[in-house]
Amino acid sequence: MARIIIIGAGITGVTSAYALLERGHEVTLVERLRYPAMETSFANGGQLSASNAEVWNSIATIAKGMRWIFRADAPLLFSLRPSLHKYSWLGEFLAAIRSHRANTVETTRLAIAARHHLFDIAEREGIDFDLSRCGILHFYREPASFTQARRGNALLREGGLERDEVSPQEIARIEPTLHGDFCGGFFTPSDSTGDIHKFTTGLAEACMRRGAKFLFGGDVSGFDLRSGGVSVRLRKDGAEERIEGDAVMVCAGVASHKLAAMLGDRANIYPVKGYSITVLLGDDASRAAAPRVSLLDEDAKIVTSRLGEDRFRVAGTAEFNGFNRDIRADRIQPLTTWSERHFPHMSTRQVVPWAGLRPMTPTMMPIVGPGRHSRIFYNTGHGHLGWTLSAITAELAAEHLEKGLSGDIAPGH
Ligand SMILES: Cc1cc2nc3c(=O)[nH]c(=O)nc-3n(C[C@H](O)[C@H](O)[C@H](O)COP(=O)(O)OP(=O)(O)OC[C@H]3O[C@@H](n4cnc5c(N)ncnc54)[C@H](O)[C@@H]3O)c2cc1C
């Protein structure tokens, strides 16, 4: 048994805590905010989507991005302001085009493997998170992007995903509330949706019941590394504190980049901002007019999830603009307009806007494994798929940690 300090109580930190508790370790989780899941794991798109596993490192995505760059309401916004981190990240993103196939296939495998872990945890711990095994429908307006998507679909199939092409008539049958002219799409019945904030909060409570200690309001500010352990410095309630552990697991989302630098590691994570709206379905007509199946509009890069009876989540946009967390009205409006166009009988009278920063690596692969120091481990950098992947990467990170510490820690320590 080892004493593990986890940094960050988003989905990656809390699933890591659970995986380590299951293996019999003692867990202390430090979170700088007052509650779990208040940053990127708060109001995301809700999709548990192996069908969205294709990494963005491709010539086709770059070409699309170049067209979007000059459109004010485009799904991509790239601030040209100079930033060494942003441009070096971009250089590595371009270099990873050569790994597009391998990384897409691997992400698909991980996303499929994650499903049963997540469902098992929720069932074992009795977590209600508005899970819906509704499947995900991808649809296209432009024939050229549909043709391109068939190539991506072959990679998803190589990764083990069953995903069928559907005609415009089948789209209408699968989701009758959806209005619009589409040339075709893909349907993945095995994908699902759920509320990441409800799940993470429920799992944090389960971890506490199992003996984990949560230090909320604790902002990690430094480390002292020794051969036999780690001492973590933090600021809590205006005072400096220090906690001792056998190992540290960094799960700090977009802040992992800075923390890794303090630890002598490089975790090249850039904050890629996205937005969501949660439409509150306050009347029977709106509840009937909002979709049940989860959607991905590939041309607008918008995802949707029905969260229970009364909420409809719509998310999108990739904004490269540093750590700015402002909720911009001109980025929220396209999500509302899109919802009104495709679900004209659903009221958008009550809409809750949100913005979050995706912790994105240039390869779009999460960082899971040991750092340079034998007592430092990472489970971070999950980008646009953290909800989908965390249940499996937590298992993998826990395995790495046990392997790394094996022989190094006395039994029963
Ligand atoms: C608009 C949008 C839509 C998305 N849609 C989907 C989707 O449909 N499906 C999907 O799979 N994924 C989706 N994602 C991605 C997913 O939400 C993220 O990958 C995931 O939430 C990241 O979780 P995390 O634990 O890495 O980070 P976070 O949830 O941000 O958690 C990190 C935690 O670390 C804490 N922390 C940071 N620094 C310190 C410190 N020094 N000391 C102590 N604590 C610290 C922070 O306060 C935070 O709570 C979406 C993201 C966005 C923005």
Short mmCIF file of C-alpha atoms in Angstrom, two decimals, residues 186-376:
data_model
loop_
_atom_site.label_atom_id
_atom_site.label_comp_id
_atom_site.label_asym_id
_atom_site.label_seq_id
_atom_site.Cartn_x
_atom_site.Cartn_y
_atom_site.Cartn_z
CA PHE A 186 -23.09 7.39 -39.55
CA PHE A 187 -24.84 5.86 -36.57
CA THR A 188 -23.03 4.24 -33.62
CA PRO A 189 -25.62 2.48 -31.44
CA SER A 190 -23.01 1.44 -28.82
CA ASP A 191 -22.06 5.03 -27.89
CA SER A 192 -23.83 6.84 -25.07
CA THR A 193 -24.12 10.10 -23.14
CA GLY A 194 -24.17 11.32 -19.54
CA ASP A 195 -23.51 14.25 -17.25
CA ILE A 196 -19.78 14.46 -16.47
CA HIS A 197 -20.34 16.80 -13.49
CA LYS A 198 -22.89 14.51 -11.83
CA PHE A 199 -20.68 11.47 -12.40
CA THR A 200 -17.48 13.09 -11.10
CA THR A 201 -19.24 14.51 -8.03
CA GLY A 202 -20.88 11.14 -7.29
CA LEU A 203 -17.56 9.33 -7.70
CA ALA A 204 -15.75 11.83 -5.46
CA GLU A 205 -18.32 11.05 -2.74
CA ALA A 206 -17.76 7.32 -3.29
CA CYS A 207 -13.99 7.86 -2.94
CA MET A 208 -14.54 9.72 0.35
CA ARG A 209 -16.71 6.86 1.62
CA ARG A 210 -13.84 4.53 0.77
CA GLY A 211 -11.45 6.60 2.86
CA ALA A 212 -9.87 9.05 0.40
CA LYS A 213 -9.03 12.46 1.80
CA PHE A 214 -9.98 15.49 -0.34
CA LEU A 215 -8.20 18.79 0.33
CA PHE A 216 -10.48 21.32 -1.38
CA GLY A 217 -9.18 24.87 -1.68
CA GLY A 218 -5.60 23.54 -1.78
CA ASP A 219 -3.54 25.11 -4.56
CA VAL A 220 -0.38 23.09 -5.24
CA SER A 221 2.57 25.47 -5.56
CA GLY A 222 5.68 23.26 -5.48
CA PHE A 223 7.32 19.92 -4.84
CA ASP A 224 10.33 18.54 -2.99
CA LEU A 225 11.44 15.31 -4.60
CA ARG A 226 13.44 12.71 -2.68
CA SER A 227 14.42 9.19 -3.66
CA GLY A 228 11.98 7.73 -1.11
CA GLY A 229 8.99 10.02 -1.62
CA VAL A 230 7.56 13.42 -2.49
CA SER A 231 6.58 16.37 -0.43
CA VAL A 232 3.89 18.58 -1.99
CA ARG A 233 3.66 22.27 -1.06
CA LEU A 234 0.27 23.93 -1.23
CA ARG A 235 -1.55 27.08 -0.21
CA LYS A 236 -4.79 26.51 1.66
CA ASP A 237 -6.88 29.09 3.51
CA GLY A 238 -4.09 31.64 3.11
CA ALA A 239 -1.48 29.42 4.77
CA GLU A 240 1.36 27.29 3.39
CA GLU A 241 1.01 23.55 3.99
CA ARG A 242 3.08 20.54 3.12
CA ILE A 243 1.89 16.98 2.65
CA GLU A 244 4.00 13.87 2.35
CA GLY A 245 3.38 10.98 -0.03
CA ASP A 246 5.10 8.04 -1.67
CA ALA A 247 4.09 9.22 -5.13
CA VAL A 248 2.22 11.98 -6.96
CA MET A 249 -0.22 11.65 -9.85
CA VAL A 250 -0.76 14.85 -11.85
CA CYS A 251 -4.34 15.16 -13.17
CA ALA A 252 -4.56 18.94 -13.28
CA GLY A 253 -6.10 19.49 -16.73
CA VAL A 254 -4.70 22.56 -18.47
CA ALA A 255 -2.53 23.36 -15.41
CA SER A 256 -0.62 20.08 -15.86
CA HIS A 257 1.73 21.86 -18.28
CA LYS A 258 2.93 24.22 -15.55
CA LEU A 259 3.07 21.56 -12.83
CA ALA A 260 5.05 19.21 -15.09
CA ALA A 261 7.58 21.99 -15.73
CA MET A 262 8.04 22.33 -11.92
CA LEU A 263 8.73 18.59 -11.82
CA GLY A 264 11.30 18.69 -14.63
CA ASP A 265 8.90 17.08 -17.13
CA ARG A 266 7.33 18.31 -20.34
CA ALA A 267 3.59 17.85 -20.68
CA ASN A 268 2.83 19.79 -23.82
CA ILE A 269 -0.79 20.68 -23.11
CA TYR A 270 -2.46 23.71 -24.67
CA PRO A 271 -5.83 25.07 -23.46
CA VAL A 272 -8.27 24.75 -26.37
CA LYS A 273 -11.40 26.57 -25.33
CA GLY A 274 -14.88 25.30 -26.07
CA TYR A 275 -18.37 26.49 -25.25
CA SER A 276 -21.65 24.86 -24.35
CA ILE A 277 -25.24 25.84 -23.74
CA THR A 278 -27.66 23.87 -21.62
CA VAL A 279 -31.20 24.40 -22.86
CA LEU A 280 -33.66 23.99 -20.00
CA LEU A 281 -36.68 22.13 -21.36
CA GLY A 282 -39.34 23.75 -19.24
CA ASP A 283 -42.53 22.61 -21.01
CA ASP A 284 -43.93 19.43 -22.56
CA ALA A 285 -43.71 20.81 -26.10
CA SER A 286 -39.97 21.52 -25.74
CA ARG A 287 -39.31 18.15 -24.13
CA ALA A 288 -41.01 16.47 -27.10
CA ALA A 289 -39.21 18.66 -29.65
CA ALA A 290 -35.68 18.05 -28.31
CA PRO A 291 -33.71 15.03 -29.54
CA ARG A 292 -33.15 11.83 -27.56
CA VAL A 293 -30.32 10.50 -29.72
CA SER A 294 -26.93 12.19 -29.29
CA LEU A 295 -25.84 14.15 -32.36
CA LEU A 296 -22.63 15.31 -33.99
CA ASP A 297 -23.00 17.84 -36.80
CA GLU A 298 -19.72 17.27 -38.61
CA ASP A 299 -19.88 20.41 -40.75
CA ALA A 300 -20.62 22.75 -37.82
CA LYS A 301 -18.53 20.70 -35.34
CA ILE A 302 -21.33 20.74 -32.79
CA VAL A 303 -22.19 17.88 -30.41
CA THR A 304 -25.41 17.40 -28.42
CA SER A 305 -26.65 15.28 -25.51
CA ARG A 306 -30.04 14.94 -23.90
CA LEU A 307 -29.41 14.96 -20.15
CA GLY A 308 -32.49 13.46 -18.52
CA GLU A 309 -35.95 14.77 -19.34
CA ASP A 310 -35.32 18.45 -18.77
CA ARG A 311 -31.90 19.38 -20.18
CA PHE A 312 -30.43 19.50 -23.67
CA ARG A 313 -26.68 20.19 -23.95
CA VAL A 314 -25.14 21.68 -27.12
CA ALA A 315 -21.35 22.13 -27.32
CA GLY A 316 -18.71 23.18 -29.80
CA THR A 317 -15.95 25.59 -30.87
CA ALA A 318 -12.19 25.23 -30.65
CA GLU A 319 -10.63 28.54 -29.64
CA PHE A 320 -6.83 28.89 -29.45
CA ASN A 321 -6.54 31.90 -27.21
CA GLY A 322 -4.49 30.95 -24.14
CA PHE A 323 -5.96 30.61 -20.66
CA ASN A 324 -8.76 33.11 -21.23
CA ARG A 325 -11.94 31.66 -19.68
CA ASP A 326 -14.41 34.42 -20.66
CA ILE A 327 -17.80 33.28 -21.90
CA ARG A 328 -18.12 35.28 -25.13
CA ALA A 329 -21.63 36.12 -26.31
CA ASP A 330 -20.54 35.93 -29.98
CA ARG A 331 -19.42 32.31 -29.47
CA ILE A 332 -22.55 31.31 -27.54
CA GLN A 333 -24.99 32.75 -30.08
CA PRO A 334 -24.05 30.28 -32.90
CA LEU A 335 -24.90 27.39 -30.52
CA THR A 336 -28.33 28.88 -29.76
CA THR A 337 -28.97 29.70 -33.43
CA TRP A 338 -27.97 26.16 -34.43
CA SER A 339 -30.39 24.72 -31.83
CA GLU A 340 -33.24 26.91 -33.05
CA ARG A 341 -32.61 26.00 -36.69
CA HIS A 342 -32.53 22.24 -36.10
CA PHE A 343 -35.19 22.03 -33.34
CA PRO A 344 -37.61 24.84 -34.22
CA HIS A 345 -40.33 23.71 -31.78
CA MET A 346 -37.99 23.63 -28.76
CA SER A 347 -38.03 26.78 -26.65
CA THR A 348 -34.64 28.46 -26.09
CA ARG A 349 -36.09 30.87 -23.53
CA GLN A 350 -33.85 29.45 -20.80
CA VAL A 351 -30.28 28.75 -21.87
CA VAL A 352 -27.26 28.42 -19.56
CA PRO A 353 -23.93 29.30 -21.24
CA TRP A 354 -20.54 27.88 -20.24
CA ALA A 355 -16.92 27.83 -21.44
CA GLY A 356 -14.14 25.36 -20.61
CA LEU A 357 -10.54 24.69 -21.60
CA ARG A 358 -9.75 21.32 -23.18
CA PRO A 359 -6.33 20.08 -22.00
CA MET A 360 -5.04 19.22 -25.46
CA THR A 361 -1.74 17.59 -26.45
CA PRO A 362 -0.47 18.13 -30.02
CA THR A 363 -0.82 14.42 -30.83
CA MET A 364 -4.29 14.43 -29.18
CA MET A 365 -3.19 11.40 -27.15
CA PRO A 366 -3.44 11.60 -23.34
CA ILE A 367 -0.28 11.54 -21.25
CA VAL A 368 -0.50 8.40 -19.11
CA GLY A 369 2.53 7.08 -17.29
CA PRO A 370 5.64 7.95 -15.33
CA GLY A 371 7.56 11.21 -15.30
CA ARG A 372 11.35 11.57 -15.04
CA HIS A 373 11.38 11.16 -11.28
CA SER A 374 10.53 7.63 -10.10
CA ARG A 375 7.73 8.93 -7.82
CA ILE A 376 5.89 11.14 -10.36
#
